[in-house]
mmCIF file with all atom_site columns, C-alpha atoms and ligand atoms in Angstrom:
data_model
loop_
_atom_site.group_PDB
_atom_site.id
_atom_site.type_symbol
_atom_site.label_atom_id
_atom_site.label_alt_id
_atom_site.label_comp_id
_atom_site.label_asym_id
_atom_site.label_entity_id
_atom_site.label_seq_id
_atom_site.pdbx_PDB_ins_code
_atom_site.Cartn_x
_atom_site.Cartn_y
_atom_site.Cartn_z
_atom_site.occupancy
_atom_site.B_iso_or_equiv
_atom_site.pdbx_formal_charge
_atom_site.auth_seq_id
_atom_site.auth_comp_id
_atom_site.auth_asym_id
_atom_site.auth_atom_id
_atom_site.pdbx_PDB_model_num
ATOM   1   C CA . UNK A 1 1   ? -101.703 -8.024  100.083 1.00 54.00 ? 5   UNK A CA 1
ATOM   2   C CA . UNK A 1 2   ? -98.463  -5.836  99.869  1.00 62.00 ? 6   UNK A CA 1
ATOM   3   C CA . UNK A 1 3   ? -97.031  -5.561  96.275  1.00 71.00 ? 7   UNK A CA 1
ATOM   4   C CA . UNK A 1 4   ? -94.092  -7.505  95.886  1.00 74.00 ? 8   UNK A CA 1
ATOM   5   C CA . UNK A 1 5   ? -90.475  -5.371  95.516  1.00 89.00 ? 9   UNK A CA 1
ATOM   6   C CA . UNK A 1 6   ? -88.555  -5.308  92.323  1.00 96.00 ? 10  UNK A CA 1
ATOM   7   C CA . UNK A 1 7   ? -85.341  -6.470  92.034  1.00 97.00 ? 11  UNK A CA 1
ATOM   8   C CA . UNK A 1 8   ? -83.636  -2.729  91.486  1.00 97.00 ? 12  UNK A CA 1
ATOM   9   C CA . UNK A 1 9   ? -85.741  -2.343  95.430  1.00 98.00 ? 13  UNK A CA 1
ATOM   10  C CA . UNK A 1 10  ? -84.047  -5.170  96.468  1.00 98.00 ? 14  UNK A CA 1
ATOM   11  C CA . UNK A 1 11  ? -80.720  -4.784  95.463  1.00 98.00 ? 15  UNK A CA 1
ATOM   12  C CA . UNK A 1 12  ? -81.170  -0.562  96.888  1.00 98.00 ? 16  UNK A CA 1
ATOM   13  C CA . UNK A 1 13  ? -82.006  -2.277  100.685 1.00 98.00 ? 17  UNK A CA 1
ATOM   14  C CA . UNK A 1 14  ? -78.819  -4.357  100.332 1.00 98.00 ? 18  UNK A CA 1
ATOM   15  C CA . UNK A 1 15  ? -76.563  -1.704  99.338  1.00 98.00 ? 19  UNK A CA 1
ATOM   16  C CA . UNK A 1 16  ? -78.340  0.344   102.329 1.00 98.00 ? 20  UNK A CA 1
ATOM   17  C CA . UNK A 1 17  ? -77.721  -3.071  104.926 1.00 98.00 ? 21  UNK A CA 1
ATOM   18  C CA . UNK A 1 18  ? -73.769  -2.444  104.298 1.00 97.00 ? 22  UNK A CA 1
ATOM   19  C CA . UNK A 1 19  ? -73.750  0.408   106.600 1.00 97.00 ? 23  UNK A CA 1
ATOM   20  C CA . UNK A 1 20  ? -74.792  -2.116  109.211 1.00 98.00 ? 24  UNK A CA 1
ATOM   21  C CA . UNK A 1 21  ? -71.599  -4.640  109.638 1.00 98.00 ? 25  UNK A CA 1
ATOM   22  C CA . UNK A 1 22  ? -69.350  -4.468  111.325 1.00 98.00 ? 26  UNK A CA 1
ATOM   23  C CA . UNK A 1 23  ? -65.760  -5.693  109.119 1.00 98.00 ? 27  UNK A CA 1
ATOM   24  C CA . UNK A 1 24  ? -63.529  -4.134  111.888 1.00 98.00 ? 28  UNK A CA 1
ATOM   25  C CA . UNK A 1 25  ? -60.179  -6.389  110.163 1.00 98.00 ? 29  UNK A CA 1
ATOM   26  C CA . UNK A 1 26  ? -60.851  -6.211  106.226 1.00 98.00 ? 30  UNK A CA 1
ATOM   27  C CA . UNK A 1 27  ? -62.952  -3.028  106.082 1.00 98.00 ? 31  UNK A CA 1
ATOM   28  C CA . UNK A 1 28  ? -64.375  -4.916  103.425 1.00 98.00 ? 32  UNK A CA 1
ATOM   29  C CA . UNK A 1 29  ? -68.409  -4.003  103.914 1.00 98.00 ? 33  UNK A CA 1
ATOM   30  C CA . UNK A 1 30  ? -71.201  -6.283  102.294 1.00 98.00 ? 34  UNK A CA 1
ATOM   31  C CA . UNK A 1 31  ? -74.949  -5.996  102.821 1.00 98.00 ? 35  UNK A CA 1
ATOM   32  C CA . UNK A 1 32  ? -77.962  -8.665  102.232 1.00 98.00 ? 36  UNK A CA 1
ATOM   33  C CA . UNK A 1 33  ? -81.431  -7.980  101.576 1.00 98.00 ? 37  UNK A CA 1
ATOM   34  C CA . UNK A 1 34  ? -83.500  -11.282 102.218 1.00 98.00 ? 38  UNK A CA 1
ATOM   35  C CA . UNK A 1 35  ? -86.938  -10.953 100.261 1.00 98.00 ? 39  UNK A CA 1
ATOM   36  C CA . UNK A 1 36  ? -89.592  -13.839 102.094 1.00 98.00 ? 40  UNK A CA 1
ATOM   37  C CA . UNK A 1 37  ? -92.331  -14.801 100.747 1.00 97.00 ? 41  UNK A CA 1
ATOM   38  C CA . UNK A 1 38  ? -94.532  -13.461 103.065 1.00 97.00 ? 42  UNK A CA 1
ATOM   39  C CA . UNK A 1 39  ? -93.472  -9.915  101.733 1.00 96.00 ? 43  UNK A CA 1
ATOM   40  C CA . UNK A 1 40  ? -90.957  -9.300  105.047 1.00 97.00 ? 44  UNK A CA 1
ATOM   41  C CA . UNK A 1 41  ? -87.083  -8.298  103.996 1.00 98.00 ? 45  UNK A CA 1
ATOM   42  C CA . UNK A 1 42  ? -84.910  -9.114  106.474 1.00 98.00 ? 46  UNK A CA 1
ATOM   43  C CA . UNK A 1 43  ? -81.602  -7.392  106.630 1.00 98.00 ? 47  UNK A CA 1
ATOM   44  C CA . UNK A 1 44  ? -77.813  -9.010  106.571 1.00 98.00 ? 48  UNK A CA 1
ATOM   45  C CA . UNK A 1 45  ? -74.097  -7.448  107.119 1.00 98.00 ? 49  UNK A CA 1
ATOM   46  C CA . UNK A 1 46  ? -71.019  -8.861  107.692 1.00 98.00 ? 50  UNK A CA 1
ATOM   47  C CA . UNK A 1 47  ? -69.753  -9.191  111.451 1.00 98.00 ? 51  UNK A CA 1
ATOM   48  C CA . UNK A 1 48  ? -66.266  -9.875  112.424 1.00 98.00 ? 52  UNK A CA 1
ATOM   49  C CA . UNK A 1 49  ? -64.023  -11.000 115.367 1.00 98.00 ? 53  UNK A CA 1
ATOM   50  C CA . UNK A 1 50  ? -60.275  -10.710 116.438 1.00 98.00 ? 54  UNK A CA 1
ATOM   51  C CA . UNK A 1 51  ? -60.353  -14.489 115.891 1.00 98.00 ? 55  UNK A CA 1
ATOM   52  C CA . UNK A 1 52  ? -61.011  -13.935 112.114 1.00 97.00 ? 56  UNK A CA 1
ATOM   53  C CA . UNK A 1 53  ? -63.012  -17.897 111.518 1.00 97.00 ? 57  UNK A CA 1
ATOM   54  C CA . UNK A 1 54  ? -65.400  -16.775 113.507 1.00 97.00 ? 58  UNK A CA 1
ATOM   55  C CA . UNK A 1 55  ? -66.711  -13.883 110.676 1.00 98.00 ? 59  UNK A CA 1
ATOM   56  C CA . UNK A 1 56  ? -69.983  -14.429 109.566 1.00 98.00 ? 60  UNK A CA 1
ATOM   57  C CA . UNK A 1 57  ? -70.966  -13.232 106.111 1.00 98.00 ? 61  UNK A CA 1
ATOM   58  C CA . UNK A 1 58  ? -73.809  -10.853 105.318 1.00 98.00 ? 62  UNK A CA 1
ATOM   59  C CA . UNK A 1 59  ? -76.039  -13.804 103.471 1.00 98.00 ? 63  UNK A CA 1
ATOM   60  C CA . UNK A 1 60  ? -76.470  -15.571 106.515 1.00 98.00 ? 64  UNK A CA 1
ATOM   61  C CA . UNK A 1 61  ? -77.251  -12.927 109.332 1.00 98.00 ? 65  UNK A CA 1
ATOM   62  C CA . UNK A 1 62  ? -79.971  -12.386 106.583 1.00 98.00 ? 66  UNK A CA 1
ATOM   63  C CA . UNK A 1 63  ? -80.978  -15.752 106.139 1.00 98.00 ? 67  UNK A CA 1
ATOM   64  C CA . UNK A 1 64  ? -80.723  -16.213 110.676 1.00 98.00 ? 68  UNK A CA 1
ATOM   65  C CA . UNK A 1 65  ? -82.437  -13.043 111.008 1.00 98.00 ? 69  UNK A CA 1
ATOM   66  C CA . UNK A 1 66  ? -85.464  -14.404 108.987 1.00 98.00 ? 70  UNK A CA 1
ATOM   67  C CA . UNK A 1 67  ? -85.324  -17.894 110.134 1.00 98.00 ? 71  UNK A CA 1
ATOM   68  C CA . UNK A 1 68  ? -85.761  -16.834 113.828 1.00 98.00 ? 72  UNK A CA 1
ATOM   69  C CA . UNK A 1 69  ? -88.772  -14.404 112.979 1.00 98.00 ? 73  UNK A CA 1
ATOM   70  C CA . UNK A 1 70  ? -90.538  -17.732 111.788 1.00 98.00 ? 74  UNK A CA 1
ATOM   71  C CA . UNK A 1 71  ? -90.070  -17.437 108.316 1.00 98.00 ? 75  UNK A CA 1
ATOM   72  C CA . UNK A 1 72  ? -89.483  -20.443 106.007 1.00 98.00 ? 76  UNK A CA 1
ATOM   73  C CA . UNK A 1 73  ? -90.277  -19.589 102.497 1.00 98.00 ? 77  UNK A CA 1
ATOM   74  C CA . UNK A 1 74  ? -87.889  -17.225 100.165 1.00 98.00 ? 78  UNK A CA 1
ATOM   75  C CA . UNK A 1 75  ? -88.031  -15.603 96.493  1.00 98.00 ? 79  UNK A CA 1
ATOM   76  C CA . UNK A 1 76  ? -84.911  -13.704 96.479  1.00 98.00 ? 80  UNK A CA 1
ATOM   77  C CA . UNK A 1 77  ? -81.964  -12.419 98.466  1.00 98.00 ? 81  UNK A CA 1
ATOM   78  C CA . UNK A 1 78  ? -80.099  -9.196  96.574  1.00 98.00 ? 82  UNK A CA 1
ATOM   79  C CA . UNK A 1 79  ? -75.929  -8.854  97.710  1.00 98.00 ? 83  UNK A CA 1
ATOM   80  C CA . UNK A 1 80  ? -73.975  -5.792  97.669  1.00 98.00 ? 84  UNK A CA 1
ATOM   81  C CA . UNK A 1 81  ? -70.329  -4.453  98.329  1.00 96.00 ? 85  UNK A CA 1
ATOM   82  C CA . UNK A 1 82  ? -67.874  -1.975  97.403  1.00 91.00 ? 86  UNK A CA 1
ATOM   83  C CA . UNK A 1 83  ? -66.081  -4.225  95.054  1.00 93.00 ? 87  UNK A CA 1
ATOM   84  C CA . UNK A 1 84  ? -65.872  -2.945  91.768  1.00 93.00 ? 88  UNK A CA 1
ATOM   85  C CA . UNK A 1 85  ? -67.047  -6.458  90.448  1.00 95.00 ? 89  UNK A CA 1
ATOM   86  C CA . UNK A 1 86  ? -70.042  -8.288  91.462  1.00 97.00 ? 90  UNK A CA 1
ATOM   87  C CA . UNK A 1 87  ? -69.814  -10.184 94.987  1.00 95.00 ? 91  UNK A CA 1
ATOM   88  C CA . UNK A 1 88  ? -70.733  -13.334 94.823  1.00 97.00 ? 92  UNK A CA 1
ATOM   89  C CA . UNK A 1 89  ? -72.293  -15.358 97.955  1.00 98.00 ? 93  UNK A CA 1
ATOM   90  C CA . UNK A 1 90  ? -68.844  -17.492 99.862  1.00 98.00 ? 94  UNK A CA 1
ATOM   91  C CA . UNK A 1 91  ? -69.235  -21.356 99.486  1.00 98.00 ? 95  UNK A CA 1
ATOM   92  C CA . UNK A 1 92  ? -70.363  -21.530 102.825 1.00 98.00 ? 96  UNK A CA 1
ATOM   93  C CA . UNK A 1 93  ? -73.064  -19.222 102.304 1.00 98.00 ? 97  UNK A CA 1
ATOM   94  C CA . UNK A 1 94  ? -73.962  -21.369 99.367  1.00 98.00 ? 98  UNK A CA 1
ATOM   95  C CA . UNK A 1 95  ? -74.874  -24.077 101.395 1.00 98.00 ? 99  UNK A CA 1
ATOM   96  C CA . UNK A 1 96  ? -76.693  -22.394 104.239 1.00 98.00 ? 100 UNK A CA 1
ATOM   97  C CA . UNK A 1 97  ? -78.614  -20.524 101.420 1.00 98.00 ? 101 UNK A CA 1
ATOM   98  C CA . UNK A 1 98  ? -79.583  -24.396 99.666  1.00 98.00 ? 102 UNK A CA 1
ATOM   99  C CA . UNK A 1 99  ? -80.585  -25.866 103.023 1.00 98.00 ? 103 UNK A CA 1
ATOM   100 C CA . UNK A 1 100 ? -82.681  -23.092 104.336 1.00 98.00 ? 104 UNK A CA 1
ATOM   101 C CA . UNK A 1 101 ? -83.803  -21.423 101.185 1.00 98.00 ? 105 UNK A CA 1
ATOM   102 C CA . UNK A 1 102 ? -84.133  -23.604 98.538  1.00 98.00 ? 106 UNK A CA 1
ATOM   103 C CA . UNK A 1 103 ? -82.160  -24.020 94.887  1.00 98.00 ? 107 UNK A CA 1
ATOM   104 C CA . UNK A 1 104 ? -85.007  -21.925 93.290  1.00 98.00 ? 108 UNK A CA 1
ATOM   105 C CA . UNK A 1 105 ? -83.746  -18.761 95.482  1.00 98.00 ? 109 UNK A CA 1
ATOM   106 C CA . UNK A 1 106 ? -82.995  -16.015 93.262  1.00 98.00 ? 110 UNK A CA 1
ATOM   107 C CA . UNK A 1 107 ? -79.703  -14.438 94.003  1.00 98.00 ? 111 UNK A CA 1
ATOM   108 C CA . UNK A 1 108 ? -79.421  -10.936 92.573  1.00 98.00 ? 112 UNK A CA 1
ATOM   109 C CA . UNK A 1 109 ? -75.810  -9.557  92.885  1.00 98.00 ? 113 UNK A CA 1
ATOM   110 C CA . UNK A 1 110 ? -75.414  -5.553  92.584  1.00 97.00 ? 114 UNK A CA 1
ATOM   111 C CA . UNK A 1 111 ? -72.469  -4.304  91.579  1.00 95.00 ? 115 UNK A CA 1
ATOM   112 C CA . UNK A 1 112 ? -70.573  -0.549  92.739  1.00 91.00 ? 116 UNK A CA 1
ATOM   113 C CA . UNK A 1 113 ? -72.504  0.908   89.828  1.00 92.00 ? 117 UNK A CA 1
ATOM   114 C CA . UNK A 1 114 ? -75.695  -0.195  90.983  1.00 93.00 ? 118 UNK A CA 1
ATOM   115 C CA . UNK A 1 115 ? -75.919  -2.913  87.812  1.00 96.00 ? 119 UNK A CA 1
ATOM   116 C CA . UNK A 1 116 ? -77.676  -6.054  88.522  1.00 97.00 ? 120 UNK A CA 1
ATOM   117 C CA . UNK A 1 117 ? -76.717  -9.762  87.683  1.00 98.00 ? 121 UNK A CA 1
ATOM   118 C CA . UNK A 1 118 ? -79.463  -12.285 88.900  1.00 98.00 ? 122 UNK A CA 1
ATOM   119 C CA . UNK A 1 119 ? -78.529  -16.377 89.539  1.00 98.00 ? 123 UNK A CA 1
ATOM   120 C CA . UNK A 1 120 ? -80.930  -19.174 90.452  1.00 98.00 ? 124 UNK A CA 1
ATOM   121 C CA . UNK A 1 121 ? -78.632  -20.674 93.811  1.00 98.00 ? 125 UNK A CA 1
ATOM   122 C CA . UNK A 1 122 ? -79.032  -23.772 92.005  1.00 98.00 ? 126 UNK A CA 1
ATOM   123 C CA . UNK A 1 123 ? -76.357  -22.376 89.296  1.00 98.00 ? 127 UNK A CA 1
ATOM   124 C CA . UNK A 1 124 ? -74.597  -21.196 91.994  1.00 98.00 ? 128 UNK A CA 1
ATOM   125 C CA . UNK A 1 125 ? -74.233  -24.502 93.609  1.00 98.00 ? 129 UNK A CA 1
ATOM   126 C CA . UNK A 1 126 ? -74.874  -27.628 91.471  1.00 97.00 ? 130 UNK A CA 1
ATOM   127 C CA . UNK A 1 127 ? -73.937  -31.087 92.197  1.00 97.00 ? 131 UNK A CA 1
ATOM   128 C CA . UNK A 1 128 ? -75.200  -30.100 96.199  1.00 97.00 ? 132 UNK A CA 1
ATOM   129 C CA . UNK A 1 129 ? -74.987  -31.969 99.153  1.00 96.00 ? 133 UNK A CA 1
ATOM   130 C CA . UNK A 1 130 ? -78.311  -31.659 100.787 1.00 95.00 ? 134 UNK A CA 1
ATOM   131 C CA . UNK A 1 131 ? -80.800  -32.755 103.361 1.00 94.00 ? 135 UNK A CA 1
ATOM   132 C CA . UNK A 1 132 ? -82.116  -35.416 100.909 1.00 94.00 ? 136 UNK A CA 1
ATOM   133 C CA . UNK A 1 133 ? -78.874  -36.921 101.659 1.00 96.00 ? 137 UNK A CA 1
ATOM   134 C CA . UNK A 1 134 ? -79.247  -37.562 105.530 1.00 97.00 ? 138 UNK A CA 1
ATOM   135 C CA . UNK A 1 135 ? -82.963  -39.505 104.891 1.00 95.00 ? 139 UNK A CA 1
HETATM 136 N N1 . THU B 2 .   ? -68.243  -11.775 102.994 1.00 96.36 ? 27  THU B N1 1
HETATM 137 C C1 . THU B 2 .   ? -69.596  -11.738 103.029 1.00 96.36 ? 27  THU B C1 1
HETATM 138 O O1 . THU B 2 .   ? -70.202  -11.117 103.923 1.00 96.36 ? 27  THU B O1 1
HETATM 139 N N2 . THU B 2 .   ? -70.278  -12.416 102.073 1.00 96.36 ? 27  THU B N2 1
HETATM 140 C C2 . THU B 2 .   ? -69.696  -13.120 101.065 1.00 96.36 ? 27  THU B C2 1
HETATM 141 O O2 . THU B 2 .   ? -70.373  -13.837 100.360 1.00 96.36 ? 27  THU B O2 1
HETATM 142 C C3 . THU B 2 .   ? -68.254  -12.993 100.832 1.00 96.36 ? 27  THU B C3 1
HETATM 143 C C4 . THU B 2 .   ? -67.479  -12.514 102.008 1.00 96.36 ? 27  THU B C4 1
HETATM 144 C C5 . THU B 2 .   ? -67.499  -11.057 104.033 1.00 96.36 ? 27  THU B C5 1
HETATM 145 C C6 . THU B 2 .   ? -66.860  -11.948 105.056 1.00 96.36 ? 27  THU B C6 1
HETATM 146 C C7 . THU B 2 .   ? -65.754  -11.058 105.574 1.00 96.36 ? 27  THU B C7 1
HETATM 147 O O3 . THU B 2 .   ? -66.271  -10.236 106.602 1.00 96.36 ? 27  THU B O3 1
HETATM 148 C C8 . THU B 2 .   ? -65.387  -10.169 104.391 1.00 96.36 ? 27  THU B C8 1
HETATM 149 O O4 . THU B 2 .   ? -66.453  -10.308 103.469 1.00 96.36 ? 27  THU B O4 1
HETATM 150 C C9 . THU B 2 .   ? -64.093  -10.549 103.716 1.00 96.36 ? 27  THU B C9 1
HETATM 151 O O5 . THU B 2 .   ? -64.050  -11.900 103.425 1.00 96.36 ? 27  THU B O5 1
#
């Protein structure tokens, strides 16, 4: 079996995702690095359109990309931008991250100086709507 990435390899694939959006209106560039369990790292970068709702964040062309390649089980997703500050995941990302990841996700956020700050998504997002909800 493949050894498992640290989180500094991680949080290097997100920073290197960035490149990959395309934030034609903010020019503000953020990169995802999914890590499943299987061992596979799928890729996420922001994507925008003239009609500026319609943006989708770097978390969850990650989290699609993954999905549709039949994965369903995930240890970690790392997030990186040019802010000088850390970048945390959008509300909405939040949520997609809860429902199709799990609360035990770890989020690792990298910063412009390549420090890391790591979250379970269920600090990120307590007192969740869910799934369980809809039984
Ligand atoms: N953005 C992300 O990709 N992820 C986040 O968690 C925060 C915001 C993007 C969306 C938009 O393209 C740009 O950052 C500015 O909001």
């Amino acid at each position: 079996m493949e050894r498992m990435l640290t989180s500094e390899e991680l949080a290097q694939k997100a920073v290197e995702a960035k490149s990959k959006g395309l934030p034609t209106y903010s020019n503000f560039h953020v990169g995802a690095a999914l890590l499943a369990e299987s061992g596979k790292i799928y890729l996420g970068a922001n994507i925008e359109t003239s009609s500026y709702s319609l943006t989708i964040c770097a978390e969850r062309t990650a989290v699609f990309q993954a999905i549709i390649n039949g994965e369903r089980k995930f240890k970690s997703i790392a997030i990186a931008s040019d802010a000088e500050d850390f970048c945390p995941p959008c509300g909405a990302c939040r949520q997609v991250l809860l429902d199709l990841c799990g609360k035990e996700l770890e989020v690792i956020l990298v910063n412009k100086k390549n420090e890391l700050k790591t979250f379970l998504l269920k600090e990120l997002i307590p007192h969740s709507f869910s799934g369980e909800f809809l039984k």
